[in-house]
Amino acid sequence: DLNGTGPGAGNRPASDYLTGDGATGGHNERRRTYLRSVTQLLVSDLEEMVGNWKPNVEDNYRATLESEPATDGLRKMLFGMGSLSLGELAGERMKVSLEANSPEDEQDCFSDNTHNSHFYDAKGIRNVYLGEYTRVDGTQMTGASLSSLVAKADPAADAALKADLAATEAKIQVMVDHAGKGEHYDQLIAAGNDAGNQIVRDAIAALVKQTGSIETAAGKLGISDLNPDSADHEF
């Protein structure tokens, strides 16, 4: 993306991957090789992940996790939620790019799809807590949840975290809405775009608050000193 904080994403036409007539750009065979390689890597990584969670397989990740005390599994889930909320999403993915007004530090600097990356990161945290997932065909998968455990221990703590998760999603939805109108994340973080900067700050603040509620919920389940990874950011 050569547009800086102006409108427009990166531009790589399909003809840059052609050979022979109609090919543009140069180094096309190298590009084709790269595209095939990363596509196969994506497939193999997904296959590995499926294998890690397969039931009745000795020594895969699922078997290891199920052999540990339940509190260890709960801690891992809540630590992951808190670390993605705080250090990764609020810190590395938003705070860094906002403070530097730098589109090179946004998540998807070529495609200008950062708003969706942020939204679905936050959605993933919420899905894990609620034990639910909406498939691409619109059907919903539900199951046991952290929320139900926390609600049994302290209904108020569960309600507070669910409210914070919804609030975070709403704040990031504002980014998605602006992108739909042509103002993408790299424009929101531009120097002098006070309104755009505030949209990002509001999302960061919501994520920080959400992380505090995750720590509170963990405490209600007997998990103290959760200490989500802040990636050395101060909020």
Tab-separated table of C-alpha atoms in Angstrom:
chain	number	residue	atom	x	y	z
A	1	ASP	CA	0.000	0.000	0.000
A	2	LEU	CA	1.732	3.159	-1.226
A	3	ASN	CA	-1.088	5.483	-0.164
A	4	GLY	CA	0.174	6.193	3.346
A	5	THR	CA	-2.714	7.436	5.471
A	6	GLY	CA	-4.680	8.394	2.370
A	7	PRO	CA	-7.484	6.351	0.832
A	8	GLY	CA	-6.718	3.203	-1.132
A	9	ALA	CA	-5.204	-0.223	-0.501
A	10	GLY	CA	-2.272	-1.994	-2.102
A	11	ASN	CA	-2.532	-2.789	-5.787
A	12	ARG	CA	-1.268	-6.080	-7.168
A	13	PRO	CA	-3.194	-7.046	-10.330
A	14	ALA	CA	-3.740	-10.711	-11.188
A	15	SER	CA	-1.708	-10.173	-14.357
A	16	ASP	CA	1.401	-9.868	-12.160
A	17	TYR	CA	1.038	-13.629	-11.598
A	18	LEU	CA	0.637	-14.556	-15.265
A	19	THR	CA	3.309	-15.781	-17.632
A	20	GLY	CA	3.332	-15.187	-21.368
A	21	ASP	CA	0.840	-12.882	-23.056
A	22	GLY	CA	-0.796	-10.385	-20.731
A	23	ALA	CA	1.781	-10.760	-17.963
A	24	THR	CA	2.776	-7.580	-16.135
A	25	GLY	CA	5.115	-6.545	-13.364
A	26	GLY	CA	8.129	-8.798	-13.823
A	27	HIS	CA	9.376	-11.657	-11.578
A	28	ASN	CA	6.089	-13.411	-12.256
A	29	GLU	CA	7.316	-16.978	-11.908
A	30	ARG	CA	8.755	-16.123	-8.499
A	31	ARG	CA	5.427	-14.629	-7.462
A	32	ARG	CA	3.601	-17.741	-8.663
A	33	THR	CA	5.958	-19.975	-6.698
A	34	TYR	CA	5.483	-17.877	-3.578
A	35	LEU	CA	1.699	-17.951	-3.887
A	36	ARG	CA	1.666	-21.730	-4.264
A	37	SER	CA	4.014	-22.128	-1.289
A	38	VAL	CA	2.104	-19.942	1.144
A	39	THR	CA	-1.205	-21.479	0.088
A	40	GLN	CA	0.108	-24.966	0.802
A	41	LEU	CA	1.557	-23.742	4.105
A	42	LEU	CA	-1.839	-22.389	5.113
A	43	VAL	CA	-3.483	-25.728	4.285
A	44	SER	CA	-0.833	-27.739	6.148
A	45	ASP	CA	-1.024	-25.456	9.196
A	46	LEU	CA	-4.805	-25.890	9.324
A	47	GLU	CA	-4.455	-29.655	8.976
A	48	GLU	CA	-1.941	-29.653	11.827
A	49	MET	CA	-4.354	-27.669	13.991
A	50	VAL	CA	-7.174	-30.131	13.285
A	51	GLY	CA	-4.834	-32.963	14.237
A	52	ASN	CA	-3.865	-31.244	17.478
A	53	TRP	CA	-7.513	-31.214	18.587
A	54	LYS	CA	-8.529	-34.690	17.363
A	55	PRO	CA	-10.021	-36.870	20.120
A	56	ASN	CA	-8.494	-40.181	21.134
A	57	VAL	CA	-5.037	-39.372	19.769
A	58	GLU	CA	-2.112	-40.032	22.059
A	59	ASP	CA	0.237	-37.119	22.769
A	60	ASN	CA	-1.512	-34.454	20.681
A	61	TYR	CA	-2.367	-31.089	22.249
A	62	ARG	CA	-5.886	-32.164	23.207
A	63	ALA	CA	-4.635	-35.252	25.022
A	64	THR	CA	-2.040	-33.198	26.888
A	65	LEU	CA	-4.582	-30.557	27.868
A	66	GLU	CA	-7.127	-33.117	29.060
A	67	SER	CA	-4.483	-34.827	31.200
A	68	GLU	CA	-3.839	-31.626	33.159
A	69	PRO	CA	-5.894	-30.328	36.096
A	70	ALA	CA	-9.015	-28.452	35.006
A	71	THR	CA	-7.777	-25.226	36.574
A	72	ASP	CA	-4.729	-25.308	34.287
A	73	GLY	CA	-6.980	-25.398	31.235
A	74	LEU	CA	-9.136	-22.589	32.579
A	75	ARG	CA	-6.055	-20.488	33.276
A	76	LYS	CA	-4.787	-20.998	29.722
A	77	MET	CA	-8.130	-19.957	28.250
A	78	LEU	CA	-8.444	-16.848	30.393
A	79	PHE	CA	-4.774	-15.902	29.998
A	80	GLY	CA	-5.135	-16.170	26.228
A	81	MET	CA	-8.260	-14.019	26.261
A	82	GLY	CA	-6.612	-11.392	28.441
A	83	SER	CA	-3.335	-11.322	26.523
A	84	LEU	CA	-5.063	-10.978	23.156
A	85	SER	CA	-7.217	-8.197	24.603
A	86	LEU	CA	-4.423	-6.242	26.237
A	87	GLY	CA	-0.929	-6.701	24.878
A	88	GLU	CA	-1.759	-7.876	21.378
A	89	LEU	CA	-4.923	-6.120	20.227
A	90	ALA	CA	-4.974	-2.972	22.372
A	91	GLY	CA	-1.184	-2.671	22.417
A	92	GLU	CA	0.678	-4.059	19.421
A	93	ARG	CA	-2.202	-3.788	16.938
A	94	MET	CA	-3.725	-0.432	17.907
A	95	LYS	CA	-1.650	1.613	20.348
A	96	VAL	CA	1.593	1.290	18.369
A	97	SER	CA	0.070	2.333	15.049
A	98	LEU	CA	-1.975	5.127	16.617
A	99	GLU	CA	0.899	6.708	18.540
A	100	ALA	CA	3.167	6.560	15.483
A	101	ASN	CA	0.375	7.540	13.045
A	102	SER	CA	1.925	4.745	11.009
A	103	PRO	CA	0.049	2.648	8.441
A	104	GLU	CA	3.120	0.402	8.285
A	105	ASP	CA	2.277	-0.684	11.840
A	106	GLU	CA	-1.333	-1.578	11.138
A	107	GLN	CA	-2.301	-5.237	10.985
A	108	ASP	CA	-3.140	-5.509	7.276
A	109	CYS	CA	-1.190	-2.694	5.690
A	110	PHE	CA	-1.497	-4.022	2.119
A	111	SER	CA	-5.147	-5.067	1.990
A	112	ASP	CA	-6.626	-2.354	4.259
A	113	ASN	CA	-8.606	-5.124	5.969
A	114	THR	CA	-7.410	-4.213	9.465
A	115	HIS	CA	-10.895	-3.328	10.707
A	116	ASN	CA	-12.045	-6.904	10.079
A	117	SER	CA	-8.934	-8.414	11.653
A	118	HIS	CA	-9.554	-6.397	14.814
A	119	PHE	CA	-13.273	-7.157	14.823
A	120	TYR	CA	-12.831	-10.907	14.544
A	121	ASP	CA	-10.035	-10.958	17.125
A	122	ALA	CA	-12.483	-9.380	19.556
A	123	LYS	CA	-15.284	-11.669	18.372
A	124	GLY	CA	-13.054	-14.679	19.019
A	125	ILE	CA	-12.461	-13.621	22.623
A	126	ARG	CA	-16.200	-13.228	23.113
A	127	ASN	CA	-16.928	-16.584	21.458
A	128	VAL	CA	-14.507	-18.384	23.774
A	129	TYR	CA	-16.121	-16.883	26.852
A	130	LEU	CA	-19.700	-17.537	25.754
A	131	GLY	CA	-19.003	-20.967	24.257
A	132	GLU	CA	-20.641	-20.124	20.958
A	133	TYR	CA	-19.723	-19.761	17.304
A	134	THR	CA	-21.756	-18.726	14.277
A	135	ARG	CA	-20.849	-20.711	11.167
A	136	VAL	CA	-20.584	-19.133	7.727
A	137	ASP	CA	-24.024	-20.525	6.845
A	138	GLY	CA	-25.547	-18.676	9.804
A	139	THR	CA	-26.133	-21.703	12.025
A	140	GLN	CA	-24.872	-21.456	15.591
A	141	MET	CA	-22.749	-23.915	17.520
A	142	THR	CA	-23.022	-23.701	21.310
A	143	GLY	CA	-21.595	-25.662	24.200
A	144	ALA	CA	-20.176	-25.468	27.688
A	145	SER	CA	-18.804	-22.040	28.488
A	146	LEU	CA	-16.594	-20.086	30.816
A	147	SER	CA	-19.556	-17.762	31.242
A	148	SER	CA	-21.670	-20.476	32.856
A	149	LEU	CA	-18.885	-21.304	35.311
A	150	VAL	CA	-18.345	-17.669	36.284
A	151	ALA	CA	-22.108	-17.093	36.588
A	152	LYS	CA	-22.352	-19.921	39.133
A	153	ALA	CA	-19.542	-18.399	41.174
A	154	ASP	CA	-20.551	-14.736	40.841
A	155	PRO	CA	-23.411	-13.652	38.564
A	156	ALA	CA	-22.359	-9.998	38.763
A	157	ALA	CA	-18.833	-10.748	37.536
A	158	ASP	CA	-20.241	-12.740	34.621
A	159	ALA	CA	-22.677	-9.965	33.715
A	160	ALA	CA	-19.915	-7.340	33.883
A	161	LEU	CA	-17.605	-9.297	31.574
A	162	LYS	CA	-20.380	-10.033	29.084
A	163	ALA	CA	-21.252	-6.334	29.026
A	164	ASP	CA	-17.602	-5.396	28.454
A	165	LEU	CA	-17.232	-7.935	25.643
A	166	ALA	CA	-20.312	-6.504	23.939
A	167	ALA	CA	-19.038	-2.944	24.455
A	168	THR	CA	-15.668	-3.788	22.889
A	169	GLU	CA	-17.351	-5.343	19.888
A	170	ALA	CA	-19.505	-2.235	19.490
A	171	LYS	CA	-16.467	0.071	19.601
A	172	ILE	CA	-14.653	-1.941	16.939
A	173	GLN	CA	-17.840	-2.135	14.886
A	174	VAL	CA	-17.463	1.640	14.519
A	175	MET	CA	-14.171	0.978	12.686
A	176	VAL	CA	-15.915	-1.557	10.450
A	177	ASP	CA	-18.693	0.926	9.701
A	178	HIS	CA	-16.208	3.657	8.796
A	179	ALA	CA	-14.344	1.278	6.487
A	180	GLY	CA	-17.638	0.503	4.791
A	181	LYS	CA	-17.967	4.205	4.068
A	182	GLY	CA	-14.444	4.443	2.655
A	183	GLU	CA	-12.455	5.513	5.724
A	184	HIS	CA	-10.185	2.613	6.626
A	185	TYR	CA	-8.010	2.039	9.677
A	186	ASP	CA	-4.910	3.636	8.149
A	187	GLN	CA	-6.939	6.816	7.662
A	188	LEU	CA	-8.339	6.701	11.208
A	189	ILE	CA	-4.818	6.774	12.679
A	190	ALA	CA	-3.602	9.657	10.501
A	191	ALA	CA	-2.096	12.681	12.251
A	192	GLY	CA	-4.707	15.411	12.460
A	193	ASN	CA	-7.680	13.053	12.155
A	194	ASP	CA	-8.905	13.758	15.670
A	195	ALA	CA	-12.240	12.005	15.221
A	196	GLY	CA	-10.601	8.946	13.683
A	197	ASN	CA	-7.936	8.806	16.394
A	198	GLN	CA	-10.668	8.897	19.027
A	199	ILE	CA	-12.412	5.892	17.471
A	200	VAL	CA	-9.212	3.890	17.933
A	201	ARG	CA	-8.664	5.231	21.466
A	202	ASP	CA	-12.203	4.224	22.405
A	203	ALA	CA	-11.553	0.686	21.187
A	204	ILE	CA	-8.289	0.523	23.144
A	205	ALA	CA	-10.026	1.742	26.307
A	206	ALA	CA	-12.771	-0.861	25.889
A	207	LEU	CA	-10.191	-3.630	25.492
A	208	VAL	CA	-8.297	-2.502	28.593
A	209	LYS	CA	-11.523	-2.447	30.638
A	210	GLN	CA	-12.475	-5.844	29.254
A	211	THR	CA	-9.122	-7.261	30.356
A	212	GLY	CA	-9.766	-6.124	33.914
A	213	SER	CA	-13.098	-7.942	33.881
A	214	ILE	CA	-11.393	-11.073	32.542
A	215	GLU	CA	-8.997	-10.953	35.503
A	216	THR	CA	-11.924	-10.502	37.891
A	217	ALA	CA	-13.751	-13.458	36.343
A	218	ALA	CA	-10.618	-15.577	36.649
A	219	GLY	CA	-10.422	-14.712	40.326
A	220	LYS	CA	-13.995	-15.911	40.835
A	221	LEU	CA	-12.890	-19.303	39.498
A	222	GLY	CA	-9.988	-19.433	41.948
A	223	ILE	CA	-7.381	-18.357	39.399
A	224	SER	CA	-5.335	-15.569	40.946
A	225	ASP	CA	-2.457	-13.596	39.443
A	226	LEU	CA	-3.629	-14.135	35.861
A	227	ASN	CA	-1.320	-11.327	34.688
A	228	PRO	CA	-2.250	-11.170	30.987
A	229	ASP	CA	0.648	-10.286	28.711
A	230	SER	CA	0.782	-6.509	28.208
A	231	ALA	CA	3.607	-6.703	25.622
A	232	ASP	CA	5.274	-4.054	27.817
A	233	HIS	CA	2.627	-1.453	27.004
A	234	GLU	CA	1.243	0.944	29.595
A	235	PHE	CA	-2.404	1.932	29.394
